[in-house]
PDB file of C-alpha atoms in Angstrom:
ATOM      1  CA  MET A1231      -5.156  -1.533  -5.846  1.00 46.00           C
ATOM      2  CA  SER A1232      -6.678  -0.067  -2.732  1.00 47.00           C
ATOM      3  CA  LEU A1233     -10.050  -1.002  -1.316  1.00 48.00           C
ATOM      4  CA  GLU A1234     -10.590   2.438   0.168  1.00 48.00           C
ATOM      5  CA  ASP A1235     -13.162   3.347  -2.462  1.00 47.00           C
ATOM      6  CA  LEU A1236     -15.244   0.195  -2.051  1.00 45.00           C
ATOM      7  CA  PRO A1237     -18.107   0.988   0.357  1.00 44.00           C
ATOM      8  CA  PRO A1238     -18.882  -1.678   2.955  1.00 46.00           C
ATOM      9  CA  ASP A1239     -22.371  -3.067   3.218  1.00 43.00           C
ATOM     10  CA  PRO A1240     -23.687  -2.080   6.652  1.00 39.00           C
ATOM     11  CA  ALA A1241     -24.844  -4.716   9.094  1.00 42.00           C
ATOM     12  CA  PRO A1242     -28.237  -3.491  10.277  1.00 37.00           C
ATOM     13  CA  ASP A1243     -28.039  -5.405  13.547  1.00 38.00           C
ATOM     14  CA  GLY A1244     -24.908  -6.825  15.087  1.00 40.00           C
ATOM     15  CA  GLY A1245     -21.226  -6.205  14.460  1.00 43.00           C
ATOM     16  CA  PRO A1246     -18.784  -7.332  11.790  1.00 42.00           C
ATOM     17  CA  ASP A1247     -17.725 -10.404  13.774  1.00 46.00           C
ATOM     18  CA  GLY A1248     -21.066 -12.110  13.387  1.00 45.00           C
ATOM     19  CA  GLY A1249     -23.996 -12.729  15.650  1.00 41.00           C
ATOM     20  CA  PRO A1250     -27.634 -11.910  15.092  1.00 34.00           C
ATOM     21  CA  GLY A1251     -28.258  -9.551  12.232  1.00 35.00           C
ATOM     22  CA  SER A1252     -24.775  -9.827  10.683  1.00 41.00           C
ATOM     23  CA  ALA A1253     -24.628  -8.696   7.063  1.00 42.00           C
ATOM     24  CA  PRO A1254     -25.577 -11.459   4.607  1.00 43.00           C
ATOM     25  CA  GLY A1255     -23.262 -12.375   1.741  1.00 47.00           C
ATOM     26  CA  HIS A1256     -23.380 -10.179  -1.341  1.00 55.00           C
ATOM     27  CA  ALA A1257     -25.872 -11.380  -3.900  1.00 52.00           C
ATOM     28  CA  GLY A1258     -24.196 -13.933  -6.145  1.00 64.00           C
ATOM     29  CA  VAL A1259     -20.898 -14.213  -4.254  1.00 73.00           C
ATOM     30  CA  GLU A1260     -21.657 -17.504  -2.535  1.00 73.00           C
ATOM     31  CA  ASP A1261     -23.272 -18.869  -5.710  1.00 70.00           C
ATOM     32  CA  SER A1262     -20.448 -17.808  -8.018  1.00 74.00           C
ATOM     33  CA  PRO A1263     -17.917 -20.380  -9.295  1.00 77.00           C
ATOM     34  CA  GLY A1264     -15.657 -21.200  -6.361  1.00 81.00           C
ATOM     35  CA  GLY A1265     -17.865 -19.367  -3.885  1.00 90.00           C
ATOM     36  CA  VAL A1266     -16.585 -16.941  -1.268  1.00 93.00           C
ATOM     37  CA  ARG A1267     -13.088 -18.471  -1.166  1.00 93.00           C
ATOM     38  CA  ALA A1268     -12.639 -17.740  -4.860  1.00 94.00           C
ATOM     39  CA  ALA A1269     -14.032 -14.224  -4.389  1.00 94.00           C
ATOM     40  CA  LEU A1270     -11.474 -13.549  -1.650  1.00 95.00           C
ATOM     41  CA  GLU A1271      -8.696 -14.883  -3.872  1.00 94.00           C
ATOM     42  CA  ALA A1272      -9.819 -12.620  -6.716  1.00 91.00           C
ATOM     43  CA  VAL A1273      -9.570  -9.562  -4.463  1.00 91.00           C
ATOM     44  CA  LEU A1274      -6.252 -10.603  -2.917  1.00 92.00           C
ATOM     45  CA  MET A1275      -4.718 -11.058  -6.366  1.00 87.00           C
ATOM     46  CA  VAL A1276      -5.154  -7.385  -7.272  1.00 79.00           C
ATOM     47  CA  VAL A1277      -4.203  -5.574  -4.066  1.00 81.00           C
ATOM     48  CA  ASP A1278      -0.658  -4.302  -3.574  1.00 71.00           C
ATOM     49  CA  GLU A1279      -0.802  -3.756   0.175  1.00 80.00           C
ATOM     50  CA  PRO A1280      -2.106  -5.899   3.060  1.00 87.00           C
ATOM     51  CA  VAL A1281      -5.901  -5.672   3.357  1.00 92.00           C
ATOM     52  CA  PRO A1282      -7.558  -5.819   6.814  1.00 95.00           C
ATOM     53  CA  GLU A1283      -9.981  -8.674   7.460  1.00 96.00           C
ATOM     54  CA  GLU A1284     -12.746  -6.162   8.128  1.00 96.00           C
ATOM     55  CA  GLN A1285     -12.426  -4.691   4.630  1.00 95.00           C
ATOM     56  CA  LEU A1286     -12.454  -8.102   3.008  1.00 96.00           C
ATOM     57  CA  ALA A1287     -15.500  -9.029   5.077  1.00 96.00           C
ATOM     58  CA  ALA A1288     -17.267  -5.878   3.907  1.00 94.00           C
ATOM     59  CA  VAL A1289     -16.485  -6.637   0.269  1.00 93.00           C
ATOM     60  CA  VAL A1290     -17.912 -10.171   0.357  1.00 93.00           C
ATOM     61  CA  GLY A1291     -20.627  -9.304   2.884  1.00 93.00           C
ATOM     62  CA  LEU A1292     -19.734 -11.923   5.491  1.00 94.00           C
ATOM     63  CA  PRO A1293     -18.878 -11.730   9.207  1.00 95.00           C
ATOM     64  CA  THR A1294     -15.223 -10.951   9.860  1.00 97.00           C
ATOM     65  CA  ALA A1295     -14.821 -14.134  11.902  1.00 97.00           C
ATOM     66  CA  ARG A1296     -15.906 -16.258   8.929  1.00 96.00           C
ATOM     67  CA  VAL A1297     -13.616 -14.406   6.531  1.00 96.00           C
ATOM     68  CA  ARG A1298     -10.715 -14.841   8.970  1.00 97.00           C
ATOM     69  CA  GLU A1299     -11.383 -18.580   9.018  1.00 96.00           C
ATOM     70  CA  LEU A1300     -11.427 -18.745   5.217  1.00 96.00           C
ATOM     71  CA  LEU A1301      -8.181 -16.771   4.963  1.00 97.00           C
ATOM     72  CA  HIS A1302      -6.411 -19.203   7.274  1.00 96.00           C
ATOM     73  CA  GLU A1303      -7.794 -22.089   5.205  1.00 95.00           C
ATOM     74  CA  LEU A1304      -6.426 -20.536   2.014  1.00 96.00           C
ATOM     75  CA  ALA A1305      -3.032 -19.900   3.626  1.00 95.00           C
ATOM     76  CA  ARG A1306      -2.784 -23.550   4.715  1.00 95.00           C
ATOM     77  CA  GLU A1307      -3.904 -24.737   1.280  1.00 94.00           C
ATOM     78  CA  TYR A1308      -1.209 -22.668  -0.446  1.00 94.00           C
ATOM     79  CA  ASP A1309       1.322 -24.194   1.962  1.00 94.00           C
ATOM     80  CA  GLY A1310       0.272 -27.670   0.829  1.00 93.00           C
ATOM     81  CA  TYR A1311      -2.219 -28.785   3.469  1.00 91.00           C
ATOM     82  CA  THR A1312      -5.883 -29.686   3.071  1.00 85.00           C
ATOM     83  CA  ARG A1313      -8.615 -29.026   5.607  1.00 80.00           C
ATOM     84  CA  ASP A1314      -8.770 -32.726   6.518  1.00 81.00           C
ATOM     85  CA  GLY A1315      -5.042 -33.059   7.142  1.00 80.00           C
ATOM     86  CA  GLY A1316      -4.039 -34.264   3.685  1.00 87.00           C
ATOM     87  CA  THR A1317      -1.332 -32.791   1.517  1.00 89.00           C
ATOM     88  CA  LEU A1318      -1.293 -30.855  -1.748  1.00 88.00           C
ATOM     89  CA  PRO A1319       1.468 -29.552  -4.010  1.00 90.00           C
ATOM     90  CA  VAL A1320       2.946 -26.383  -2.517  1.00 90.00           C
ATOM     91  CA  ARG A1321       1.958 -23.303  -4.521  1.00 93.00           C
ATOM     92  CA  GLY A1322       4.440 -20.779  -5.887  1.00 94.00           C
ATOM     93  CA  PHE A1323       2.793 -18.082  -3.804  1.00 93.00           C
ATOM     94  CA  GLU A1324       1.701 -17.755  -0.193  1.00 94.00           C
ATOM     95  CA  LEU A1325      -0.906 -15.812   1.743  1.00 95.00           C
ATOM     96  CA  ARG A1326       0.630 -13.832   4.590  1.00 93.00           C
ATOM     97  CA  GLN A1327      -0.916 -11.922   7.459  1.00 93.00           C
ATOM     98  CA  LEU A1328       1.157  -8.858   8.301  1.00 88.00           C
ATOM     99  CA  ALA A1329       0.869  -5.113   8.852  1.00 83.00           C
ATOM    100  CA  GLY A1330      -2.708  -5.541  10.008  1.00 88.00           C
ATOM    101  CA  GLY A1331      -3.920  -7.254   6.869  1.00 92.00           C
ATOM    102  CA  TRP A1332      -3.568 -10.051   4.317  1.00 94.00           C
ATOM    103  CA  ARG A1333      -1.804 -10.167   0.967  1.00 91.00           C
ATOM    104  CA  VAL A1334      -0.563 -12.765  -1.537  1.00 91.00           C
ATOM    105  CA  TYR A1335       3.223 -12.875  -2.066  1.00 88.00           C
ATOM    106  CA  SER A1336       5.561 -14.899  -4.249  1.00 88.00           C
ATOM    107  CA  ARG A1337       7.086 -17.701  -2.200  1.00 90.00           C
ATOM    108  CA  ALA A1338      10.641 -16.943  -1.063  1.00 87.00           C
ATOM    109  CA  ALA A1339      11.920 -20.211  -2.546  1.00 90.00           C
ATOM    110  CA  TYR A1340      11.276 -18.800  -6.018  1.00 89.00           C
ATOM    111  CA  SER A1341      12.779 -15.362  -5.457  1.00 83.00           C
ATOM    112  CA  GLY A1342      15.635 -16.100  -7.861  1.00 84.00           C
ATOM    113  CA  ILE A1343      13.272 -17.000 -10.687  1.00 85.00           C
ATOM    114  CA  VAL A1344      11.070 -13.985 -10.005  1.00 78.00           C
ATOM    115  CA  SER A1345      14.087 -11.675  -9.919  1.00 71.00           C
ATOM    116  CA  GLN A1346      15.338 -13.044 -13.229  1.00 75.00           C
ATOM    117  CA  PHE A1347      11.920 -12.503 -14.779  1.00 72.00           C
ATOM    118  CA  VAL A1348      11.879  -8.893 -13.598  1.00 64.00           C
ATOM    119  CA  VAL A1349      15.411  -8.288 -14.898  1.00 63.00           C
ATOM    120  CA  ASP A1350      14.597  -9.854 -18.271  1.00 67.00           C
ATOM    121  CA  GLY A1351      11.519  -7.665 -18.431  1.00 60.00           C
ATOM    122  CA  GLN A1352      13.709  -4.573 -18.500  1.00 58.00           C
ATOM    123  CA  THR A1353      14.486  -5.233 -22.150  1.00 58.00           C
ATOM    124  CA  ALA A1354      10.850  -5.581 -23.199  1.00 67.00           C
ATOM    125  CA  ARG A1355       9.212  -2.596 -24.817  1.00 78.00           C
ATOM    126  CA  LEU A1356       6.658  -0.723 -22.752  1.00 83.00           C
ATOM    127  CA  THR A1357       3.080  -0.786 -23.988  1.00 86.00           C
ATOM    128  CA  GLN A1358       1.310   2.401 -24.997  1.00 86.00           C
ATOM    129  CA  ALA A1359      -0.685   2.248 -21.750  1.00 88.00           C
ATOM    130  CA  ALA A1360       2.528   1.952 -19.735  1.00 91.00           C
ATOM    131  CA  LEU A1361       4.138   4.868 -21.576  1.00 88.00           C
ATOM    132  CA  GLU A1362       1.126   7.086 -20.958  1.00 88.00           C
ATOM    133  CA  THR A1363       0.992   6.144 -17.278  1.00 93.00           C
ATOM    134  CA  LEU A1364       4.728   6.730 -16.895  1.00 92.00           C
ATOM    135  CA  ALA A1365       4.373  10.143 -18.529  1.00 89.00           C
ATOM    136  CA  VAL A1366       1.635  11.147 -16.080  1.00 91.00           C
ATOM    137  CA  ILE A1367       3.726  10.061 -13.101  1.00 94.00           C
ATOM    138  CA  ALA A1368       6.832  11.786 -14.450  1.00 91.00           C
ATOM    139  CA  TYR A1369       5.104  15.132 -14.985  1.00 88.00           C
ATOM    140  CA  ARG A1370       2.794  15.072 -11.941  1.00 89.00           C
ATOM    141  CA  GLN A1371       5.041  13.431  -9.326  1.00 92.00           C
ATOM    142  CA  PRO A1372       4.617  12.701  -6.534  1.00 93.00           C
ATOM    143  CA  VAL A1373       1.224  11.333  -7.496  1.00 92.00           C
ATOM    144  CA  SER A1374      -1.157   8.590  -6.367  1.00 93.00           C
ATOM    145  CA  ARG A1375      -2.611   5.849  -8.544  1.00 92.00           C
ATOM    146  CA  ALA A1376      -6.058   7.387  -8.100  1.00 90.00           C
ATOM    147  CA  ARG A1377      -4.891  10.683  -9.617  1.00 90.00           C
ATOM    148  CA  VAL A1378      -3.151   8.908 -12.473  1.00 91.00           C
ATOM    149  CA  SER A1379      -6.338   6.933 -13.129  1.00 90.00           C
ATOM    150  CA  ALA A1380      -8.384  10.143 -13.075  1.00 88.00           C
ATOM    151  CA  ILE A1381      -6.100  11.789 -15.627  1.00 87.00           C
ATOM    152  CA  ARG A1382      -5.950   8.771 -17.924  1.00 86.00           C
ATOM    153  CA  GLY A1383      -9.581   7.790 -17.436  1.00 87.00           C
ATOM    154  CA  VAL A1384      -8.770   4.103 -16.893  1.00 89.00           C
ATOM    155  CA  ASN A1385      -7.625   1.823 -14.085  1.00 89.00           C
ATOM    156  CA  VAL A1386      -3.816   1.838 -13.911  1.00 92.00           C
ATOM    157  CA  ASP A1387      -3.158  -0.578 -11.036  1.00 90.00           C
ATOM    158  CA  SER A1388      -1.541  -3.337 -13.111  1.00 89.00           C
ATOM    159  CA  VAL A1389       0.459  -0.848 -15.183  1.00 92.00           C
ATOM    160  CA  VAL A1390       1.801   0.856 -12.049  1.00 94.00           C
ATOM    161  CA  ARG A1391       2.896  -2.532 -10.704  1.00 91.00           C
ATOM    162  CA  THR A1392       4.708  -3.238 -13.976  1.00 90.00           C
ATOM    163  CA  LEU A1393       6.502   0.114 -13.913  1.00 93.00           C
ATOM    164  CA  ALA A1394       7.533  -0.449 -10.289  1.00 92.00           C
ATOM    165  CA  GLN A1395       8.804  -3.964 -11.087  1.00 87.00           C
ATOM    166  CA  ARG A1396      10.920  -2.537 -13.872  1.00 88.00           C
ATOM    167  CA  GLY A1397      12.429  -0.011 -11.492  1.00 89.00           C
ATOM    168  CA  LEU A1398      11.060   3.011 -13.346  1.00 93.00           C
ATOM    169  CA  ILE A1399       8.925   4.296 -10.448  1.00 95.00           C
ATOM    170  CA  LYS A1400       8.901   3.830  -6.685  1.00 94.00           C
ATOM    171  CA  GLU A1401       6.738   4.555  -3.643  1.00 94.00           C
ATOM    172  CA  VAL A1402       7.714   7.745  -1.796  1.00 94.00           C
ATOM    173  CA  GLY A1403       5.317   7.957   1.127  1.00 90.00           C
ATOM    174  CA  THR A1404       1.597   8.560   1.390  1.00 91.00           C
ATOM    175  CA  ASP A1405      -0.842  11.362   0.669  1.00 89.00           C
ATOM    176  CA  PRO A1406      -1.527  13.249   3.938  1.00 90.00           C
ATOM    177  CA  VAL A1407      -5.253  13.444   3.157  1.00 86.00           C
ATOM    178  CA  SER A1408      -6.210  10.140   1.533  1.00 85.00           C
ATOM    179  CA  GLY A1409      -3.371   7.970   2.842  1.00 86.00           C
ATOM    180  CA  ALA A1410      -2.820   6.626  -0.686  1.00 90.00           C
ATOM    181  CA  PHE A1411       0.695   5.660  -1.756  1.00 92.00           C
ATOM    182  CA  LEU A1412       2.527   8.305  -3.790  1.00 95.00           C
ATOM    183  CA  TYR A1413       4.854   7.495  -6.678  1.00 96.00           C
ATOM    184  CA  ARG A1414       7.917   9.153  -8.216  1.00 95.00           C
ATOM    185  CA  THR A1415      10.189   8.207 -11.050  1.00 94.00           C
ATOM    186  CA  THR A1416      13.552   6.671 -10.152  1.00 92.00           C
ATOM    187  CA  ALA A1417      17.183   7.374 -10.936  1.00 89.00           C
ATOM    188  CA  TYR A1418      17.013   4.404 -13.306  1.00 87.00           C
ATOM    189  CA  PHE A1419      14.212   6.178 -15.204  1.00 88.00           C
ATOM    190  CA  LEU A1420      16.428   9.249 -15.629  1.00 87.00           C
ATOM    191  CA  GLU A1421      19.324   7.042 -16.684  1.00 81.00           C
ATOM    192  CA  ARG A1422      17.211   5.353 -19.355  1.00 81.00           C
ATOM    193  CA  LEU A1423      16.196   8.764 -20.711  1.00 80.00           C
ATOM    194  CA  GLY A1424      19.767  10.037 -20.530  1.00 77.00           C
ATOM    195  CA  ILE A1425      18.916  13.088 -18.412  1.00 80.00           C
ATOM    196  CA  GLY A1426      20.152  14.315 -15.039  1.00 82.00           C
ATOM    197  CA  SER A1427      16.902  15.386 -13.391  1.00 84.00           C
ATOM    198  CA  VAL A1428      13.159  15.586 -13.924  1.00 84.00           C
ATOM    199  CA  ASP A1429      13.643  19.261 -14.783  1.00 84.00           C
ATOM    200  CA  ASP A1430      15.240  18.073 -18.012  1.00 81.00           C
ATOM    201  CA  LEU A1431      12.244  15.975 -19.055  1.00 78.00           C
ATOM    202  CA  PRO A1432      11.365  16.424 -22.721  1.00 71.00           C
ATOM    203  CA  HIS A1433       7.885  17.610 -23.644  1.00 66.00           C
ATOM    204  CA  ILE A1434       6.541  14.244 -24.732  1.00 58.00           C
ATOM    205  CA  ALA A1435       2.996  14.464 -23.401  1.00 54.00           C
ATOM    206  CA  GLN A1436       1.708  16.052 -26.589  1.00 52.00           C
ATOM    207  CA  HIS A1437       2.903  13.020 -28.550  1.00 49.00           C
ATOM    208  CA  LEU A1438       0.861  10.538 -26.482  1.00 52.00           C
ATOM    209  CA  PRO A1439      -2.816  10.177 -27.450  1.00 49.00           C
ATOM    210  CA  GLY A1440      -5.114  11.302 -24.655  1.00 52.00           C
ATOM    211  CA  LEU A1441      -2.426  13.214 -22.757  1.00 53.00           C
ATOM    212  CA  GLU A1442      -2.176  16.329 -24.894  1.00 51.00           C
ATOM    213  CA  ASN A1443      -3.709  18.400 -22.077  1.00 53.00           C
ATOM    214  CA  LEU A1444      -1.803  16.736 -19.255  1.00 52.00           C
ATOM    215  CA  HIS A1445      -0.486  20.003 -17.862  1.00 52.00           C
ATOM    216  CA  ASP A1446      -3.947  21.563 -17.832  1.00 54.00           C
ATOM    217  CA  PHE A1447      -5.259  19.256 -15.099  1.00 52.00           C
ATOM    218  CA  ASP A1448      -5.883  20.971 -11.791  1.00 50.00           C
ATOM    219  CA  ASP A1449      -5.131  18.751  -8.766  1.00 49.00           C
ATOM    220  CA  ALA A1450      -8.104  20.241  -6.951  1.00 45.00           C
ATOM    221  CA  SER A1451     -10.419  18.976  -9.671  1.00 47.00           C
ATOM    222  CA  LEU A1452      -9.245  15.358  -9.472  1.00 47.00           C
TER     223      LEU A1452
END
């Protein structure tokens, strides 16, 4: 999930790093269960690329400096350390700062278990939502999640992650205008269908509810 479409709340006086007039927290965020830390975790759990501190600060309506401090606290907590120097059980995931942003990743120590889960998942049947999303990507590739969502009329972030984990689709660069990641089907996808190229794709769209008019969508209208 990208945060590009979430508008930041402007700070009427002062910059994003704090100081007089910095933007106040969003209504309800600090009073919600778990407070701002939990709100940051909720956002970090659904993104699939590192998110800059400034964007996270805009989402929760706090100064960037404060959000940076909270992110470091969360990272230490996941690594098994409390704010007062105590210890906690190490979590199976970690919060990393890289590529100019922050993102939650599975801890390397559990890579074998995660890999086995992904491999085992190959034998599970795809849901109707996954089949419809895969069909859109197959017939409209290369395509961004936003375009797939526009065609299907629902959020497809989690479904796209599932398809990528199963090796059926992959990232193939970014859109030159929006900068969004673009997706294509993989060789494994073709292998599973028993065809040699996407040109041999069967006309299955008409058999999937809601996608009967898939080929009628104009990219310019999305």
